[in-house]
N, CA, C and O atoms as a printed pandas DataFrame, in Angstrom:
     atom_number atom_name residue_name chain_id  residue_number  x_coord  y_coord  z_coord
0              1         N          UNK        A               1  -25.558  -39.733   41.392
1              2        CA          UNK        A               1  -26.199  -38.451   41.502
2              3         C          UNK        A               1  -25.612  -37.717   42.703
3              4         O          UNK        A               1  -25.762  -38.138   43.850
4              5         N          UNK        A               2  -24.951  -36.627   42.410
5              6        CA          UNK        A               2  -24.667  -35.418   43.608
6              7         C          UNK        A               2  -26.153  -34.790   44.242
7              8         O          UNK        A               2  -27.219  -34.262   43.926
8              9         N          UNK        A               3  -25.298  -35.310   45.438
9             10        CA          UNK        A               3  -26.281  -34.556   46.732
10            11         C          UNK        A               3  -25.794  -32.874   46.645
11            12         O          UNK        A               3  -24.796  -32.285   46.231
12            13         N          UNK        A               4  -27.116  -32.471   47.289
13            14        CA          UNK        A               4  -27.161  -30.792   47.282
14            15         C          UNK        A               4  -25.905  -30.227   48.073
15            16         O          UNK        A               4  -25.186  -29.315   47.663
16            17         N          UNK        A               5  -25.760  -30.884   49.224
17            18        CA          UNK        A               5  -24.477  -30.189   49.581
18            19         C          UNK        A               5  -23.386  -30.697   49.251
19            20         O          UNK        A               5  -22.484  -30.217   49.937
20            21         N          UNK        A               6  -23.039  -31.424   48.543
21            22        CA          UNK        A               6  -22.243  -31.784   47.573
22            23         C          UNK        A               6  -22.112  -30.336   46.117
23            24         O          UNK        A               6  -21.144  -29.614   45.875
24            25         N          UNK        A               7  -22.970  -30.360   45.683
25            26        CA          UNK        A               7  -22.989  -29.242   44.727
26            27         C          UNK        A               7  -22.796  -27.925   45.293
27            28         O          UNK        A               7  -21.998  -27.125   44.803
28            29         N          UNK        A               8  -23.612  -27.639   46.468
29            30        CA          UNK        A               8  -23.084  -26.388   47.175
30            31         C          UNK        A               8  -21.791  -26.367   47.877
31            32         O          UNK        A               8  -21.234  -25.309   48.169
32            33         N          UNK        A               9  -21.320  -27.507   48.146
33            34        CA          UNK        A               9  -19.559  -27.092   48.831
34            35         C          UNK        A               9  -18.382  -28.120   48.385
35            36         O          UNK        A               9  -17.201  -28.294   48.687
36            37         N          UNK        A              10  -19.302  -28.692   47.530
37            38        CA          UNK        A              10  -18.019  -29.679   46.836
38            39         C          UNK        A              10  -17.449  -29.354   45.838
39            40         O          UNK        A              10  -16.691  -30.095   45.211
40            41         N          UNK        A              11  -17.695  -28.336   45.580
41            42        CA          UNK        A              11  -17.307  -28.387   43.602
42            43         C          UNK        A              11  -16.508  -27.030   43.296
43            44         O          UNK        A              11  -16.934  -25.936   43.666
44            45         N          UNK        A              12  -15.693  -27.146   42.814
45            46        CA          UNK        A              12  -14.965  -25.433   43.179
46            47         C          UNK        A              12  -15.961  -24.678   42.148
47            48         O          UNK        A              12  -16.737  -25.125   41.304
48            49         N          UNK        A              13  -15.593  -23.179   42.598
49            50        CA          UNK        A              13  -16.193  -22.400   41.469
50            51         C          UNK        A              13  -15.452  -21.477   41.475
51            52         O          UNK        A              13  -14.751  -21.081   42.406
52            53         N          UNK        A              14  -15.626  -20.787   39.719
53            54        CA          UNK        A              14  -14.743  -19.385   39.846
54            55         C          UNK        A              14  -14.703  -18.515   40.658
55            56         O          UNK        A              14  -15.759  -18.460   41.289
56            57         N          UNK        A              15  -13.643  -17.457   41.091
57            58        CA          UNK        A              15  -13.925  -16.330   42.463
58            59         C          UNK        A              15  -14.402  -15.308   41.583
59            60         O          UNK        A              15  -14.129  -15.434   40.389
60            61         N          UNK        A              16  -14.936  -14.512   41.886
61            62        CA          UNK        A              16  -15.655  -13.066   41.421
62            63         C          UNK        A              16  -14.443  -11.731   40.757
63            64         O          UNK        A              16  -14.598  -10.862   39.899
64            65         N          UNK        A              17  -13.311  -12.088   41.594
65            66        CA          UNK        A              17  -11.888  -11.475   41.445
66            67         C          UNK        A              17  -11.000  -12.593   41.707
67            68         O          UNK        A              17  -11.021  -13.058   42.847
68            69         N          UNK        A              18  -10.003  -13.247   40.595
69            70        CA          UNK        A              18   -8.943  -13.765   41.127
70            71         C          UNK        A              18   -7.791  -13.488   41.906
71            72         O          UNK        A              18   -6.927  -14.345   42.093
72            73         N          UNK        A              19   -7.715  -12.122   42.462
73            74        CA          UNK        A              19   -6.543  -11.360   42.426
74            75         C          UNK        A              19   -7.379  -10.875   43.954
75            76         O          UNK        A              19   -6.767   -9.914   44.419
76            77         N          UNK        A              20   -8.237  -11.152   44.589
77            78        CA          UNK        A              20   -9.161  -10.545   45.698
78            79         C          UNK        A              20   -8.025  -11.045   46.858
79            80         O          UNK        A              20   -7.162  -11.884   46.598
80            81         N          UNK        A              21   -8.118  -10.630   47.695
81            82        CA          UNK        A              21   -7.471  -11.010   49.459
82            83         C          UNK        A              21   -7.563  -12.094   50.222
83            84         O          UNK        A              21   -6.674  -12.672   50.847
84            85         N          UNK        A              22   -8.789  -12.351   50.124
85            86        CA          UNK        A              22   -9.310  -13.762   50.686
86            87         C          UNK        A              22  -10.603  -14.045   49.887
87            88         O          UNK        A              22  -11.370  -13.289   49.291
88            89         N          UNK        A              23  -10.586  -15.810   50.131
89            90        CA          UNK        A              23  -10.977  -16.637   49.161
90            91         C          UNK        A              23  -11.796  -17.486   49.860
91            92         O          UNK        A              23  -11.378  -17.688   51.000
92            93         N          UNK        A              24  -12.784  -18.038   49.591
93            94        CA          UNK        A              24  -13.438  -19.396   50.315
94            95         C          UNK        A              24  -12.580  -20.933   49.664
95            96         O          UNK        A              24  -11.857  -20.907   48.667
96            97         N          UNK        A              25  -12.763  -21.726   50.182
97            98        CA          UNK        A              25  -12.198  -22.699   50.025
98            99         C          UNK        A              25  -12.460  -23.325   48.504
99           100         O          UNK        A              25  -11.650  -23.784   47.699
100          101         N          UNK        A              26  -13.844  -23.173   48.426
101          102        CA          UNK        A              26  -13.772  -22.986   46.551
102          103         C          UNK        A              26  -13.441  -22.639   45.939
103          104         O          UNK        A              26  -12.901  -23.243   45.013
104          105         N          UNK        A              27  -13.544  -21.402   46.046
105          106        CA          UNK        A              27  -12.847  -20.405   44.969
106          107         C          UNK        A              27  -11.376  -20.705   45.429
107          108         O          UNK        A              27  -10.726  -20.354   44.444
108          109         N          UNK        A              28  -10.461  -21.168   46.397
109          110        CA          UNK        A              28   -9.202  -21.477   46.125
110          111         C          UNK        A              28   -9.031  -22.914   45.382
111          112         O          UNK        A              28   -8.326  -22.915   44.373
112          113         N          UNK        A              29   -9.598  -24.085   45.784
113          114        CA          UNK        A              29   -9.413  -24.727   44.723
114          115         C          UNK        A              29   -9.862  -24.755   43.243
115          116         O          UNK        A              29   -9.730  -25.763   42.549
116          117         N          UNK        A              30  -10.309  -23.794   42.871
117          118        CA          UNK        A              30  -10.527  -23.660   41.545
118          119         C          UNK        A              30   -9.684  -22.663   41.117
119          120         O          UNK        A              30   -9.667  -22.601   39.887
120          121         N          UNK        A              31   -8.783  -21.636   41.813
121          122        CA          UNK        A              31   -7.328  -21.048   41.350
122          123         C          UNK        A              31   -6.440  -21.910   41.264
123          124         O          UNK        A              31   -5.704  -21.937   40.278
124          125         N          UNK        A              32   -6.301  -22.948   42.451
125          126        CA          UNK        A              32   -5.187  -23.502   42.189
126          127         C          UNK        A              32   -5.418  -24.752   41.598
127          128         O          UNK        A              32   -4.632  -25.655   41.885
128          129         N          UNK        A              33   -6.723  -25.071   40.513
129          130        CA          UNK        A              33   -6.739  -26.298   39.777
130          131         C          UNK        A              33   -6.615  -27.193   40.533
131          132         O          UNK        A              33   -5.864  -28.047   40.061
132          133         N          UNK        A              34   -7.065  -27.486   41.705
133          134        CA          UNK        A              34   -7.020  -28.997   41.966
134          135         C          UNK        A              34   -8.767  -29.113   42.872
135          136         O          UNK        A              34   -9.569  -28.179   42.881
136          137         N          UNK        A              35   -8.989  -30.392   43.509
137          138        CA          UNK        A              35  -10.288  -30.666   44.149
138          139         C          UNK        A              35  -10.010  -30.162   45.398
139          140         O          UNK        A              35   -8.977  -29.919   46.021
140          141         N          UNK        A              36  -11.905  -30.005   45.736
141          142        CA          UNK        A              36  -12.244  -28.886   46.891
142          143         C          UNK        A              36  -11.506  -29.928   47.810
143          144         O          UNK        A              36  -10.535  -29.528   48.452
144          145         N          UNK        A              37  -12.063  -31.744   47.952
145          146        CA          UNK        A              37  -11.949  -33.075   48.960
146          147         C          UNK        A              37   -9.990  -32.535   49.102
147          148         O          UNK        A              37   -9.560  -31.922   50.079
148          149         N          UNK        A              38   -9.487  -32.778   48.408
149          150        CA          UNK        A              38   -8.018  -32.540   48.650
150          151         C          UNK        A              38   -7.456  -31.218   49.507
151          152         O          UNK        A              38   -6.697  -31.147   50.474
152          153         N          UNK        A              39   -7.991  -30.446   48.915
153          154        CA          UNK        A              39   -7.524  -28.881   49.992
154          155         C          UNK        A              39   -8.508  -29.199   51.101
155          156         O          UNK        A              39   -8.177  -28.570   52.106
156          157         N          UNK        A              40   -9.536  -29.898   51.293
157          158        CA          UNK        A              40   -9.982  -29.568   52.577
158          159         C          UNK        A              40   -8.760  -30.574   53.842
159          160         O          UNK        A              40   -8.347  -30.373   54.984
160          161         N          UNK        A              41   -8.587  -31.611   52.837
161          162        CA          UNK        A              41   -7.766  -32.594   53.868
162          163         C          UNK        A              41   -6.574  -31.843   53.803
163          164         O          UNK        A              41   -6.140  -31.706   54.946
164          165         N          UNK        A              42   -5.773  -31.234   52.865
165          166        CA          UNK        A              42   -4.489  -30.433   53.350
166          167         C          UNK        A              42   -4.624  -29.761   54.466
167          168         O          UNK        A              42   -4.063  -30.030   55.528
168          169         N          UNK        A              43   -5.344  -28.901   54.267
169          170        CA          UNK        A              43   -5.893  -28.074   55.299
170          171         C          UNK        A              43   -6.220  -27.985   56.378
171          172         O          UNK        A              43   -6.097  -27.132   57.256
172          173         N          UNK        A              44   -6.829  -29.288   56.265
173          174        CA          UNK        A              44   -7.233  -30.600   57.717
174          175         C          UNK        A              44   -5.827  -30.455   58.494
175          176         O          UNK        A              44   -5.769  -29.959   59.618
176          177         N          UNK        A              45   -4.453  -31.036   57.644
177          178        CA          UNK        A              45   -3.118  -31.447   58.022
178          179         C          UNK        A              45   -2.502  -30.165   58.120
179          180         O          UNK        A              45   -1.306  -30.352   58.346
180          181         N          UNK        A              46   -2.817  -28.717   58.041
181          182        CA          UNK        A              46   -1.877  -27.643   58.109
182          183         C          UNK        A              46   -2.784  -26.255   58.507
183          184         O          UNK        A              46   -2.847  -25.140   57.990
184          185         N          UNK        A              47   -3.274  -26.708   59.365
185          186        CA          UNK        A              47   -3.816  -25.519   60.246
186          187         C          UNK        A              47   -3.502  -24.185   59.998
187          188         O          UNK        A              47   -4.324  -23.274   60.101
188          189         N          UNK        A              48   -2.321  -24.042   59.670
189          190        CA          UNK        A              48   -1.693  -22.714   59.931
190          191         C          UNK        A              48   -1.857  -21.745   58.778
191          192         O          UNK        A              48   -1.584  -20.549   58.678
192          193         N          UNK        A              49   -2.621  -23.016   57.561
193          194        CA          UNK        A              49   -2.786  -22.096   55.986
194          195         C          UNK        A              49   -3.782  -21.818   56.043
195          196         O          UNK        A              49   -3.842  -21.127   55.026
196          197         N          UNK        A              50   -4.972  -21.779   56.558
197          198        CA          UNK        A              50   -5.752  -20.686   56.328
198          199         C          UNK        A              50   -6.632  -20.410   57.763
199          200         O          UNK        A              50   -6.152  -20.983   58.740
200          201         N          UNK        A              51   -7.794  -19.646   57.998
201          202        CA          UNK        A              51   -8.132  -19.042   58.999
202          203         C          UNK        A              51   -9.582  -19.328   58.880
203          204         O          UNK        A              51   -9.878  -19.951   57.860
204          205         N          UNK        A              52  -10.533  -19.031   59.659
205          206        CA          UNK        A              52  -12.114  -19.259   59.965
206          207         C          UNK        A              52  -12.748  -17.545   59.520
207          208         O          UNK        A              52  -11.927  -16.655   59.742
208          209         N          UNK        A              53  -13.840  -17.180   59.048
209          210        CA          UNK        A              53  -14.583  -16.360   58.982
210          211         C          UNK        A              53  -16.207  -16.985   58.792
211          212         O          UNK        A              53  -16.884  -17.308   57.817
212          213         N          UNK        A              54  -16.441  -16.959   60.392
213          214        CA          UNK        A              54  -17.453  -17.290   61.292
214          215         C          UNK        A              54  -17.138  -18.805   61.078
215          216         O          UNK        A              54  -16.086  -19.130   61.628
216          217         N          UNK        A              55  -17.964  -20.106   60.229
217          218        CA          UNK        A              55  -17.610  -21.138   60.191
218          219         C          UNK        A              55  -16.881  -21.529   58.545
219          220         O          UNK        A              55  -16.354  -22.604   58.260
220          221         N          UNK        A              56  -17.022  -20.436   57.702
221          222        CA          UNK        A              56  -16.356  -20.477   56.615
222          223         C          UNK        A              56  -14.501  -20.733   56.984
223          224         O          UNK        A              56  -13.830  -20.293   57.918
224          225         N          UNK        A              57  -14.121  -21.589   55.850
225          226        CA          UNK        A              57  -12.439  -21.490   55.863
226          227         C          UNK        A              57  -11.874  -20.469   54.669
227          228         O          UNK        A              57  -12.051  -20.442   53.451
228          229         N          UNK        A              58  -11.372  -19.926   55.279
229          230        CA          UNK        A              58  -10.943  -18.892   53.772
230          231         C          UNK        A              58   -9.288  -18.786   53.808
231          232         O          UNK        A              58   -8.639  -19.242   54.750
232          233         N          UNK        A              59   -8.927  -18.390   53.122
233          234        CA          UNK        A              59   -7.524  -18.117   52.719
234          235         C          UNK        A              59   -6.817  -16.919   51.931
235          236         O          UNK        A              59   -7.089  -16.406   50.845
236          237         N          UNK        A              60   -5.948  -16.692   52.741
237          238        CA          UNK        A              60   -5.505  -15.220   52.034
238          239         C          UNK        A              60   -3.951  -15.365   51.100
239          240         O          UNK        A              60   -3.089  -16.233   51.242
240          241         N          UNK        A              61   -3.962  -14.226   50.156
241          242        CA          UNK        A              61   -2.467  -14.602   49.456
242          243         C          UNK        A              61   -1.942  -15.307   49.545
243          244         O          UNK        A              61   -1.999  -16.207   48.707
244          245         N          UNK        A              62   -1.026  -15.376   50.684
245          246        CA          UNK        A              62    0.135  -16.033   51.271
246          247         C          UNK        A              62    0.030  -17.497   51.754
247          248         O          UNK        A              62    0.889  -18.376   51.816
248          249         N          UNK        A              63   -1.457  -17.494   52.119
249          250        CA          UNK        A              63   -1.877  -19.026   51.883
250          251         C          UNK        A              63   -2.015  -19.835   50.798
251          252         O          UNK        A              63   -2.186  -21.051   50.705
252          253         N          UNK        A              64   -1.963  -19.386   50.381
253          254        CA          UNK        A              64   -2.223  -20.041   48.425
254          255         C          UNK        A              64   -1.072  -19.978   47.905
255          256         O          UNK        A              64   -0.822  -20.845   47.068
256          257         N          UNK        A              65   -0.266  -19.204   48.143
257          258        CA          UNK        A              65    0.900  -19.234   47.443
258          259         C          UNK        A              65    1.639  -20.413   48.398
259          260         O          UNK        A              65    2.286  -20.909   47.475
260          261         N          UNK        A              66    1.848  -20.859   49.041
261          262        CA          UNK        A              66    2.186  -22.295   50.289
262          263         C          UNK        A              66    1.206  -23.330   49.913
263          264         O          UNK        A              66    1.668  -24.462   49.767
264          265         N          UNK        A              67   -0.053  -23.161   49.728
265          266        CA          UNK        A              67   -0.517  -24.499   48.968
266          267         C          UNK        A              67    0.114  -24.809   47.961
267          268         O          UNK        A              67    0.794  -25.828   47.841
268          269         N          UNK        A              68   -0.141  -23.514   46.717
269          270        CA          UNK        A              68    0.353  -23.807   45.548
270          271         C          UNK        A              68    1.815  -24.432   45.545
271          272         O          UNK        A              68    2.033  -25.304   44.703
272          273         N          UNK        A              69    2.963  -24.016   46.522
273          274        CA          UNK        A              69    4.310  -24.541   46.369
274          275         C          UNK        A              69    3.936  -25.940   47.026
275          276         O          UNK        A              69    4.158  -26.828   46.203
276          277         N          UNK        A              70    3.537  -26.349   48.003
277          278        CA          UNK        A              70    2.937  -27.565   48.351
278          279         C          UNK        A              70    2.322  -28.497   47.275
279          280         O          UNK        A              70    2.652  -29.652   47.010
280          281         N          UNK        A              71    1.321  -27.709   46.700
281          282        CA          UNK        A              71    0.867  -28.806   45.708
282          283         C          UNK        A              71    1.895  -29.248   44.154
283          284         O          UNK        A              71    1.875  -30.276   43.477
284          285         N          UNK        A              72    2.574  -28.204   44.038
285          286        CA          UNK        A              72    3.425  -28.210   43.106
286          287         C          UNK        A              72    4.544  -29.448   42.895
287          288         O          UNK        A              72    4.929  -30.059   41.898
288          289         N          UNK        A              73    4.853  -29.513   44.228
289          290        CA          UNK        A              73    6.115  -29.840   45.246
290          291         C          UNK        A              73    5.520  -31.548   45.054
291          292         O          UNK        A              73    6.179  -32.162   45.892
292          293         N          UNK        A              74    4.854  -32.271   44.542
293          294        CA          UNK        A              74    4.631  -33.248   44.297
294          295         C          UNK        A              74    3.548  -33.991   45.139
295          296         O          UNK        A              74    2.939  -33.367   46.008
296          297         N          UNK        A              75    3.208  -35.762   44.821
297          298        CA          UNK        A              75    1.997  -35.304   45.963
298          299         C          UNK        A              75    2.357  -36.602   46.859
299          300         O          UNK        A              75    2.787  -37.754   46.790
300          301         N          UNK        A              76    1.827  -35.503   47.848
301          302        CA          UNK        A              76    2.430  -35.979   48.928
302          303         C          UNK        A              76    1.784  -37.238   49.964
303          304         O          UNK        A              76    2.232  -37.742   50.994
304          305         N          UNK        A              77    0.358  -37.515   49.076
305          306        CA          UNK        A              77   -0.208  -38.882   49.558
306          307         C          UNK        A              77    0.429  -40.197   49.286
307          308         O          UNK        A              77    0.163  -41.286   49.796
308          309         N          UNK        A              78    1.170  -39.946   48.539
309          310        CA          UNK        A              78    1.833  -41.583   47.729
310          311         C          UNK        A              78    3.268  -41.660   48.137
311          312         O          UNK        A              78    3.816  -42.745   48.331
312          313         N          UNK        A              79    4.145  -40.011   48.325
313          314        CA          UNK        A              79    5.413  -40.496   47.886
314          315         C          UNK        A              79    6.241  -39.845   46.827
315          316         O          UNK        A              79    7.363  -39.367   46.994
316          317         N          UNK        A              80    5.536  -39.884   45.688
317          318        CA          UNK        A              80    5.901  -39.725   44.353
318          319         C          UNK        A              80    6.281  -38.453   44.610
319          320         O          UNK        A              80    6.018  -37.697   45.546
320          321         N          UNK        A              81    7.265  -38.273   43.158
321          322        CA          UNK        A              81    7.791  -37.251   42.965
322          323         C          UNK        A              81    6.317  -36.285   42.557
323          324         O          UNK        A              81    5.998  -35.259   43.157
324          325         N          UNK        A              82    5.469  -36.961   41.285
325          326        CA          UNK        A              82    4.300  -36.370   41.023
326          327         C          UNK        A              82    3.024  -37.694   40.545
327          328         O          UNK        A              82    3.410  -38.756   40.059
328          329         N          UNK        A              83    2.176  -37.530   40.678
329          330        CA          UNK        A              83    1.333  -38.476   40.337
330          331         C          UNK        A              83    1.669  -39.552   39.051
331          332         O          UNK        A              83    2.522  -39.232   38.223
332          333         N          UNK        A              84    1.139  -40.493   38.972
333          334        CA          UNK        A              84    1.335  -41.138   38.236
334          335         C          UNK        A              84    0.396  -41.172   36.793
335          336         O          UNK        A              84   -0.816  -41.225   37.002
336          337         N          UNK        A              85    0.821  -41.146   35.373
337          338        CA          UNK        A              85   -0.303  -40.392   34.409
338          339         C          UNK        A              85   -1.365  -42.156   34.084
339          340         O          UNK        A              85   -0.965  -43.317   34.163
340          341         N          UNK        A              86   -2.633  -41.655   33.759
341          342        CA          UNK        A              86   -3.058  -43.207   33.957
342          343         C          UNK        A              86   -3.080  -43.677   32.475
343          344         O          UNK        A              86   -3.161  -42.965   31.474
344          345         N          UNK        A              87   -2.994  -44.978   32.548
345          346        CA          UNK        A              87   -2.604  -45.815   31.544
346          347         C          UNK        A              87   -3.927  -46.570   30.911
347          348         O          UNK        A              87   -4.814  -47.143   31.544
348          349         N          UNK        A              88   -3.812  -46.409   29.484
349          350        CA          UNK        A              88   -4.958  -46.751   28.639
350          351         C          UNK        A              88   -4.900  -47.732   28.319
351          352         O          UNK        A              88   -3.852  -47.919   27.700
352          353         N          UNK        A              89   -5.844  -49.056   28.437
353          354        CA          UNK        A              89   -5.767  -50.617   28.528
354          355         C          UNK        A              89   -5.287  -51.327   27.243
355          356         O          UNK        A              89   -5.767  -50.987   26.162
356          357         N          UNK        A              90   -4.716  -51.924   27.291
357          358        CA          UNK        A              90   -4.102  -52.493   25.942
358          359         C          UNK        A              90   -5.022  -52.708   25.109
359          360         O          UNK        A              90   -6.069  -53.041   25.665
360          361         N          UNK        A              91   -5.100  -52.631   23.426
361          362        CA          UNK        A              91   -5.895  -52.969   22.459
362          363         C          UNK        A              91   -6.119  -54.373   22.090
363          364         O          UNK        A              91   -5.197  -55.149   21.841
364          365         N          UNK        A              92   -7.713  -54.768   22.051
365          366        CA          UNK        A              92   -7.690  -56.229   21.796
366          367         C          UNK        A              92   -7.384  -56.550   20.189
367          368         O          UNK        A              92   -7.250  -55.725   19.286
368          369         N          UNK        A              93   -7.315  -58.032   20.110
369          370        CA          UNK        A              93   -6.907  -57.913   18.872
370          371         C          UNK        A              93   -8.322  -58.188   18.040
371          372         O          UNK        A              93   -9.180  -58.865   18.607
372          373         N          UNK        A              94   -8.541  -57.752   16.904
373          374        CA          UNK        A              94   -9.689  -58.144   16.014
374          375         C          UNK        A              94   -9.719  -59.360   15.875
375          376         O          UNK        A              94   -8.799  -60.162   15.711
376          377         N          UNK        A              95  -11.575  -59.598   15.992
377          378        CA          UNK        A              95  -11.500  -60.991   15.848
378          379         C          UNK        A              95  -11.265  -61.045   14.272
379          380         O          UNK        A              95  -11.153  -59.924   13.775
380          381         N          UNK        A              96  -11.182  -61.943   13.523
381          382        CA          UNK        A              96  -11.259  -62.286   12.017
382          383         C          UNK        A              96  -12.430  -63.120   11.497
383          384         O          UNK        A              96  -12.580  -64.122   12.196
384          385         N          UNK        A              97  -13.067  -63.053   10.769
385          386        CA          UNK        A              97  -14.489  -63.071    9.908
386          387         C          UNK        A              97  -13.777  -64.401    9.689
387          388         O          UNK        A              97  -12.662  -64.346    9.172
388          389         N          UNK        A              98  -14.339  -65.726   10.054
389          390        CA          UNK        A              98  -14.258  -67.288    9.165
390          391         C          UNK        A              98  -14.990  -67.003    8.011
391          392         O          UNK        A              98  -15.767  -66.090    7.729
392          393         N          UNK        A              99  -14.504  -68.151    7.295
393          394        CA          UNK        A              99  -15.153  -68.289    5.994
394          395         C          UNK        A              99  -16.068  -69.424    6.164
395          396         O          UNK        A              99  -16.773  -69.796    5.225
């Protein structure tokens, strides 16, 4: 079960305008398709992409467009060129009905 502030700042949501100036940290991870936990730790690691309005983090154009080439650019927790796709467990075999 999600806690309340979990639902209030964890979860992206659509922006009101996609095309607006600046963004809260939700509404950017829900443009750029990925989780709020991940852009907050980028973000954590790159100070310089977005800015404070009062204790809000928000982000303008030019910040998003540097995530987005960042996130694009493969990911960068592992290594990998891009994540790895996950793999569906092998099929057991049927048992067979004795006689």
């Amino acid at each position: 079960m999600a806690t309340k502030a979990y639902e209030l700042y964890g979860v992206p949501i659509p922006p009101q305008n996609p095309e607006q100036e600046y963004m809260t940290v939700q509404e950017t991870a829900h443009v750029l398709n990925c989780s709020v936990t991940w852009l907050r730790r980028f973000l954590k690691e790159h100070r310089h992409l977005h800015g404070y309005s009062g204790r809000r983090i928000i982000t303008n154009r030019a910040d998003r467009a540097s995530i987005y080439d960042a996130l694009r650019a493969g990911d960068p927790r592992k290594g990998r060129s891009m994540p790895r796709p996950r793999r569906r467990p092998a099929a057991r075999p049927r048992a067979t009905a004795a006689a």
